[in-house]
C-alpha cells in the first residue's frame, strides 16, 4: 500500500497500462495530426494563414519574462502550478487542481494548445507531459521557445492576456505516468527500458539530491541535455538522425520509463521520445522518491 498512497491516478489503470503499454500507446487520446514538437516558423504560419488553426499559447517562463514580452495573446502559467508538493518532493498536479487551473485560464478541452518557454524546453516539456497524462488531445511544444519565435519573424506584446473562464474536464491517460510500484515491477520486465535523464555524475553515484546515491538498477543514462543543440544562438531539439542514434539501444518495441530528480529532465526525454513515436512514461516520484526509500534497490557505477 505504501507504494501508492500518494498516487494521483487509480492504481488499477496504472497497472493495466504497465502490463499492456503498447496497447495503451496505440489507443492514445492524442490527435494524430498534431506533432508533439512544432517549429516556430510553422507556428507563425498558422497565425497568418486564413482559416488556419488558431492555437492557444501558454507561456511557462517567469512572470517577469512574460511581462517583458510574449507571443501575442499567450496566457501565462507558472510551471510550479504543474507540481503538487508531497513531503520533501513534488508530484504531478492532482486532477481536481488541474481542472480548476485550466478552467481559470479559460482553456477548453477542444483547444489546440502550444506551450513555449525560454527554449531549453524543460518547463514546456513538463506541462506537455502533464497535459498528456490528463488526456488533452491537441497539445504541442514550440521548438526553440521564444527565441525561435523571434527568429521566425514573430512579434511580441506586453499586455497581460486573459480569456473567459471555461469548464475544463480533464481525462486520464495513466499509461504516460509511472509510479514507484510500476517502476519497481519494470526491473523484471524485459519489454520495459528505464532511462535515467540525470547527469552522468548523479547516475554513477558521485553526487545525489536524495539521501542515497546511484541509479535505478538496469537504467540507461542518457542525460536530457543531450537532446538539445544550439542553433543560431537558440536551443533546439537535435535533428531526428542524431536522436535516433542517441536512442538506438532502446528499441521501438519496448516501453520506456524516464526519470530524473524531480520531473523536468525526464519530461524533456518524454517529449523527444513521444515525438519520435516511442511508447514512454515518466516516473513521477523520480530519484527523490526512489533514492530516499531504503527498501528499493540501487546500483552504482
PDB file of N, CA, C and O in Angstrom, residues 137-184:
ATOM      1  N   UNK A 137      -6.108  16.304 -26.030  1.00  0.00           N
ATOM      2  CA  UNK A 137      -5.856  15.702 -27.336  1.00  0.00           C
ATOM      3  C   UNK A 137      -4.945  16.525 -28.234  1.00  0.00           C
ATOM      4  O   UNK A 137      -4.231  15.974 -29.069  1.00  0.00           O
ATOM      5  N   UNK A 138      -4.979  17.841 -28.093  1.00  0.00           N
ATOM      6  CA  UNK A 138      -4.263  18.702 -29.036  1.00  0.00           C
ATOM      7  C   UNK A 138      -3.303  19.617 -28.278  1.00  0.00           C
ATOM      8  O   UNK A 138      -3.695  20.666 -27.778  1.00  0.00           O
ATOM      9  N   UNK A 139      -2.043  19.197 -28.198  1.00  0.00           N
ATOM     10  CA  UNK A 139      -1.040  19.992 -27.493  1.00  0.00           C
ATOM     11  C   UNK A 139       0.321  19.756 -28.128  1.00  0.00           C
ATOM     12  O   UNK A 139       0.665  18.636 -28.508  1.00  0.00           O
ATOM     13  N   UNK A 140       1.084  20.832 -28.282  1.00  0.00           N
ATOM     14  CA  UNK A 140       2.438  20.767 -28.834  1.00  0.00           C
ATOM     15  C   UNK A 140       3.343  21.698 -28.043  1.00  0.00           C
ATOM     16  O   UNK A 140       2.879  22.585 -27.318  1.00  0.00           O
ATOM     17  N   UNK A 141       4.643  21.499 -28.214  1.00  0.00           N
ATOM     18  CA  UNK A 141       5.652  22.398 -27.668  1.00  0.00           C
ATOM     19  C   UNK A 141       6.347  23.084 -28.833  1.00  0.00           C
ATOM     20  O   UNK A 141       6.720  22.426 -29.815  1.00  0.00           O
ATOM     21  N   UNK A 142       6.507  24.407 -28.744  1.00  0.00           N
ATOM     22  CA  UNK A 142       7.198  25.145 -29.798  1.00  0.00           C
ATOM     23  C   UNK A 142       8.700  24.977 -29.622  1.00  0.00           C
ATOM     24  O   UNK A 142       9.277  25.446 -28.636  1.00  0.00           O
ATOM     25  N   UNK A 143       9.319  24.302 -30.574  1.00  0.00           N
ATOM     26  CA  UNK A 143      10.750  24.028 -30.509  1.00  0.00           C
ATOM     27  C   UNK A 143      11.542  25.334 -30.551  1.00  0.00           C
ATOM     28  O   UNK A 143      11.307  26.184 -31.409  1.00  0.00           O
ATOM     29  N   UNK A 144      12.460  25.488 -29.612  1.00  0.00           N
ATOM     30  CA  UNK A 144      13.284  26.692 -29.576  1.00  0.00           C
ATOM     31  C   UNK A 144      12.715  27.820 -28.747  1.00  0.00           C
ATOM     32  O   UNK A 144      13.393  28.819 -28.503  1.00  0.00           O
ATOM     33  N   UNK A 145      11.460  27.686 -28.320  1.00  0.00           N
ATOM     34  CA  UNK A 145      10.865  28.683 -27.448  1.00  0.00           C
ATOM     35  C   UNK A 145      10.755  30.067 -28.060  1.00  0.00           C
ATOM     36  O   UNK A 145      10.664  30.235 -29.285  1.00  0.00           O
ATOM     37  N   UNK A 146      10.782  31.078 -27.194  1.00  0.00           N
ATOM     38  CA  UNK A 146      10.553  32.450 -27.646  1.00  0.00           C
ATOM     39  C   UNK A 146      11.650  32.934 -28.587  1.00  0.00           C
ATOM     40  O   UNK A 146      11.378  33.695 -29.524  1.00  0.00           O
ATOM     41  N   UNK A 147      12.895  32.503 -28.366  1.00  0.00           N
ATOM     42  CA  UNK A 147      13.989  32.924 -29.246  1.00  0.00           C
ATOM     43  C   UNK A 147      13.740  32.462 -30.675  1.00  0.00           C
ATOM     44  O   UNK A 147      13.954  33.212 -31.638  1.00  0.00           O
ATOM     45  N   UNK A 148      13.263  31.233 -30.834  1.00  0.00           N
ATOM     46  CA  UNK A 148      12.963  30.716 -32.170  1.00  0.00           C
ATOM     47  C   UNK A 148      11.784  31.459 -32.786  1.00  0.00           C
ATOM     48  O   UNK A 148      11.747  31.690 -34.001  1.00  0.00           O
ATOM     49  N   UNK A 149      10.817  31.840 -31.958  1.00  0.00           N
ATOM     50  CA  UNK A 149       9.675  32.619 -32.433  1.00  0.00           C
ATOM     51  C   UNK A 149      10.144  33.948 -33.023  1.00  0.00           C
ATOM     52  O   UNK A 149       9.704  34.357 -34.108  1.00  0.00           O
ATOM     53  N   UNK A 150      11.047  34.615 -32.343  1.00  0.00           N
ATOM     54  CA  UNK A 150      11.571  35.889 -32.830  1.00  0.00           C
ATOM     55  C   UNK A 150      12.384  35.692 -34.103  1.00  0.00           C
ATOM     56  O   UNK A 150      12.294  36.489 -35.042  1.00  0.00           O
ATOM     57  N   UNK A 151      13.177  34.628 -34.154  1.00  0.00           N
ATOM     58  CA  UNK A 151      13.971  34.349 -35.352  1.00  0.00           C
ATOM     59  C   UNK A 151      13.085  34.053 -36.556  1.00  0.00           C
ATOM     60  O   UNK A 151      13.466  34.304 -37.697  1.00  0.00           O
ATOM     61  N   UNK A 152      11.887  33.528 -36.288  1.00  0.00           N
ATOM     62  CA  UNK A 152      10.942  33.229 -37.370  1.00  0.00           C
ATOM     63  C   UNK A 152      10.145  34.461 -37.786  1.00  0.00           C
ATOM     64  O   UNK A 152       9.269  34.371 -38.654  1.00  0.00           O
ATOM     65  N   UNK A 153      10.443  35.611 -37.173  1.00  0.00           N
ATOM     66  CA  UNK A 153       9.750  36.843 -37.532  1.00  0.00           C
ATOM     67  C   UNK A 153       8.525  37.133 -36.702  1.00  0.00           C
ATOM     68  O   UNK A 153       7.740  38.035 -37.034  1.00  0.00           O
ATOM     69  N   UNK A 154       8.343  36.388 -35.619  1.00  0.00           N
ATOM     70  CA  UNK A 154       7.188  36.605 -34.759  1.00  0.00           C
ATOM     71  C   UNK A 154       7.293  37.900 -33.971  1.00  0.00           C
ATOM     72  O   UNK A 154       8.390  38.354 -33.646  1.00  0.00           O
ATOM     73  N   UNK A 155       6.160  38.489 -33.665  1.00  0.00           N
ATOM     74  CA  UNK A 155       6.100  39.728 -32.895  1.00  0.00           C
ATOM     75  C   UNK A 155       5.820  39.425 -31.426  1.00  0.00           C
ATOM     76  O   UNK A 155       5.400  38.326 -31.063  1.00  0.00           O
ATOM     77  N   UNK A 156       6.037  40.433 -30.578  1.00  0.00           N
ATOM     78  CA  UNK A 156       5.769  40.305 -29.152  1.00  0.00           C
ATOM     79  C   UNK A 156       4.776  41.363 -28.706  1.00  0.00           C
ATOM     80  O   UNK A 156       4.597  42.388 -29.363  1.00  0.00           O
ATOM     81  N   UNK A 157       4.142  41.107 -27.576  1.00  0.00           N
ATOM     82  CA  UNK A 157       3.323  42.116 -26.921  1.00  0.00           C
ATOM     83  C   UNK A 157       3.580  42.040 -25.419  1.00  0.00           C
ATOM     84  O   UNK A 157       4.091  41.028 -24.911  1.00  0.00           O
ATOM     85  N   UNK A 158       3.250  43.095 -24.713  1.00  0.00           N
ATOM     86  CA  UNK A 158       3.476  43.135 -23.268  1.00  0.00           C
ATOM     87  C   UNK A 158       2.171  43.140 -22.478  1.00  0.00           C
ATOM     88  O   UNK A 158       2.196  43.031 -21.253  1.00  0.00           O
ATOM     89  N   UNK A 159       1.052  43.252 -23.166  1.00  0.00           N
ATOM     90  CA  UNK A 159      -0.248  43.265 -22.485  1.00  0.00           C
ATOM     91  C   UNK A 159      -0.539  41.897 -21.873  1.00  0.00           C
ATOM     92  O   UNK A 159      -0.315  40.863 -22.489  1.00  0.00           O
ATOM     93  N   UNK A 160      -1.047  41.899 -20.635  1.00  0.00           N
ATOM     94  CA  UNK A 160      -1.402  40.645 -19.970  1.00  0.00           C
ATOM     95  C   UNK A 160      -2.637  40.058 -20.649  1.00  0.00           C
ATOM     96  O   UNK A 160      -3.673  40.701 -20.731  1.00  0.00           O
ATOM     97  N   UNK A 161      -2.520  38.851 -21.145  1.00  0.00           N
ATOM     98  CA  UNK A 161      -3.619  38.221 -21.878  1.00  0.00           C
ATOM     99  C   UNK A 161      -4.492  37.401 -20.931  1.00  0.00           C
ATOM    100  O   UNK A 161      -4.001  36.809 -19.961  1.00  0.00           O
ATOM    101  N   UNK A 162      -5.777  37.376 -21.215  1.00  0.00           N
ATOM    102  CA  UNK A 162      -6.713  36.601 -20.393  1.00  0.00           C
ATOM    103  C   UNK A 162      -7.870  36.134 -21.264  1.00  0.00           C
ATOM    104  O   UNK A 162      -8.189  36.750 -22.282  1.00  0.00           O
ATOM    105  N   UNK A 163      -8.479  35.038 -20.860  1.00  0.00           N
ATOM    106  CA  UNK A 163      -9.657  34.503 -21.543  1.00  0.00           C
ATOM    107  C   UNK A 163     -10.780  34.340 -20.527  1.00  0.00           C
ATOM    108  O   UNK A 163     -10.541  34.287 -19.312  1.00  0.00           O
ATOM    109  N   UNK A 164     -11.983  34.229 -21.030  1.00  0.00           N
ATOM    110  CA  UNK A 164     -13.121  33.986 -20.147  1.00  0.00           C
ATOM    111  C   UNK A 164     -12.997  32.604 -19.521  1.00  0.00           C
ATOM    112  O   UNK A 164     -12.490  31.666 -20.145  1.00  0.00           O
ATOM    113  N   UNK A 165     -13.451  32.493 -18.302  1.00  0.00           N
ATOM    114  CA  UNK A 165     -13.376  31.221 -17.586  1.00  0.00           C
ATOM    115  C   UNK A 165     -14.098  30.128 -18.372  1.00  0.00           C
ATOM    116  O   UNK A 165     -15.144  30.364 -18.983  1.00  0.00           O
ATOM    117  N   UNK A 166     -13.532  28.925 -18.351  1.00  0.00           N
ATOM    118  CA  UNK A 166     -14.120  27.795 -19.069  1.00  0.00           C
ATOM    119  C   UNK A 166     -14.516  26.702 -18.080  1.00  0.00           C
ATOM    120  O   UNK A 166     -14.325  26.838 -16.866  1.00  0.00           O
ATOM    121  N   UNK A 167     -15.066  25.635 -18.612  1.00  0.00           N
ATOM    122  CA  UNK A 167     -15.352  24.444 -17.806  1.00  0.00           C
ATOM    123  C   UNK A 167     -14.485  23.326 -18.378  1.00  0.00           C
ATOM    124  O   UNK A 167     -14.872  22.642 -19.328  1.00  0.00           O
ATOM    125  N   UNK A 168     -13.296  23.188 -17.835  1.00  0.00           N
ATOM    126  CA  UNK A 168     -12.355  22.193 -18.335  1.00  0.00           C
ATOM    127  C   UNK A 168     -12.558  20.877 -17.590  1.00  0.00           C
ATOM    128  O   UNK A 168     -12.681  20.861 -16.362  1.00  0.00           O
ATOM    129  N   UNK A 169     -12.594  19.782 -18.341  1.00  0.00           N
ATOM    130  CA  UNK A 169     -12.797  18.463 -17.743  1.00  0.00           C
ATOM    131  C   UNK A 169     -11.616  17.567 -18.135  1.00  0.00           C
ATOM    132  O   UNK A 169     -11.549  17.080 -19.266  1.00  0.00           O
ATOM    133  N   UNK A 170     -10.662  17.360 -17.235  1.00  0.00           N
ATOM    134  CA  UNK A 170      -9.512  16.518 -17.580  1.00  0.00           C
ATOM    135  C   UNK A 170      -9.906  15.063 -17.759  1.00  0.00           C
ATOM    136  O   UNK A 170     -10.784  14.551 -17.060  1.00  0.00           O
ATOM    137  N   UNK A 171      -9.267  14.423 -18.729  1.00  0.00           N
ATOM    138  CA  UNK A 171      -9.442  12.989 -18.902  1.00  0.00           C
ATOM    139  C   UNK A 171      -8.345  12.269 -18.133  1.00  0.00           C
ATOM    140  O   UNK A 171      -7.807  12.795 -17.162  1.00  0.00           O
ATOM    141  N   UNK A 172      -7.973  11.085 -18.596  1.00  0.00           N
ATOM    142  CA  UNK A 172      -6.955  10.323 -17.890  1.00  0.00           C
ATOM    143  C   UNK A 172      -6.251   9.372 -18.851  1.00  0.00           C
ATOM    144  O   UNK A 172      -6.887   8.567 -19.517  1.00  0.00           O
ATOM    145  N   UNK A 173      -4.943   9.499 -18.952  1.00  0.00           N
ATOM    146  CA  UNK A 173      -4.115   8.589 -19.751  1.00  0.00           C
ATOM    147  C   UNK A 173      -3.005   8.063 -18.849  1.00  0.00           C
ATOM    148  O   UNK A 173      -1.854   8.502 -18.931  1.00  0.00           O
ATOM    149  N   UNK A 174      -3.318   7.122 -17.962  1.00  0.00           N
ATOM    150  CA  UNK A 174      -2.345   6.672 -16.966  1.00  0.00           C
ATOM    151  C   UNK A 174      -1.129   5.975 -17.551  1.00  0.00           C
ATOM    152  O   UNK A 174      -0.116   5.827 -16.867  1.00  0.00           O
ATOM    153  N   UNK A 175      -1.195   5.554 -18.828  1.00  0.00           N
ATOM    154  CA  UNK A 175      -0.042   4.886 -19.423  1.00  0.00           C
ATOM    155  C   UNK A 175       1.119   5.848 -19.676  1.00  0.00           C
ATOM    156  O   UNK A 175       2.207   5.410 -20.035  1.00  0.00           O
ATOM    157  N   UNK A 176       0.906   7.152 -19.474  1.00  0.00           N
ATOM    158  CA  UNK A 176       2.002   8.118 -19.610  1.00  0.00           C
ATOM    159  C   UNK A 176       2.683   8.398 -18.274  1.00  0.00           C
ATOM    160  O   UNK A 176       3.623   9.188 -18.215  1.00  0.00           O
ATOM    161  N   UNK A 177       2.193   7.786 -17.199  1.00  0.00           N
ATOM    162  CA  UNK A 177       2.714   8.060 -15.866  1.00  0.00           C
ATOM    163  C   UNK A 177       3.089   6.753 -15.177  1.00  0.00           C
ATOM    164  O   UNK A 177       2.313   5.805 -15.165  1.00  0.00           O
ATOM    165  N   UNK A 178       4.295   6.708 -14.615  1.00  0.00           N
ATOM    166  CA  UNK A 178       4.741   5.538 -13.856  1.00  0.00           C
ATOM    167  C   UNK A 178       4.879   5.902 -12.385  1.00  0.00           C
ATOM    168  O   UNK A 178       5.238   7.032 -12.041  1.00  0.00           O
ATOM    169  N   UNK A 179       4.609   4.938 -11.523  1.00  0.00           N
ATOM    170  CA  UNK A 179       4.721   5.125 -10.080  1.00  0.00           C
ATOM    171  C   UNK A 179       5.904   4.318  -9.548  1.00  0.00           C
ATOM    172  O   UNK A 179       6.577   3.601 -10.286  1.00  0.00           O
ATOM    173  N   UNK A 180       6.116   4.415  -8.260  1.00  0.00           N
ATOM    174  CA  UNK A 180       7.146   3.606  -7.613  1.00  0.00           C
ATOM    175  C   UNK A 180       6.880   2.121  -7.850  1.00  0.00           C
ATOM    176  O   UNK A 180       7.797   1.345  -8.140  1.00  0.00           O
ATOM    177  N   UNK A 181       5.609   1.714  -7.759  1.00  0.00           N
ATOM    178  CA  UNK A 181       5.260   0.309  -7.934  1.00  0.00           C
ATOM    179  C   UNK A 181       5.522  -0.167  -9.358  1.00  0.00           C
ATOM    180  O   UNK A 181       6.174  -1.191  -9.577  1.00  0.00           O
ATOM    181  N   UNK A 182       5.018   0.571 -10.353  1.00  0.00           N
ATOM    182  CA  UNK A 182       5.192   0.120 -11.733  1.00  0.00           C
ATOM    183  C   UNK A 182       6.654   0.179 -12.164  1.00  0.00           C
ATOM    184  O   UNK A 182       7.110  -0.650 -12.950  1.00  0.00           O
ATOM    185  N   UNK A 183       7.398   1.134 -11.617  1.00  0.00           N
ATOM    186  CA  UNK A 183       8.825   1.202 -11.933  1.00  0.00           C
ATOM    187  C   UNK A 183       9.567   0.033 -11.291  1.00  0.00           C
ATOM    188  O   UNK A 183      10.463  -0.566 -11.903  1.00  0.00           O
ATOM    189  N   UNK A 184       9.178  -0.317 -10.070  1.00  0.00           N
ATOM    190  CA  UNK A 184       9.806  -1.478  -9.415  1.00  0.00           C
ATOM    191  C   UNK A 184       9.503  -2.755 -10.198  1.00  0.00           C
ATOM    192  O   UNK A 184      10.386  -3.608 -10.387  1.00  0.00           O
TER     193      UNK A 184
END
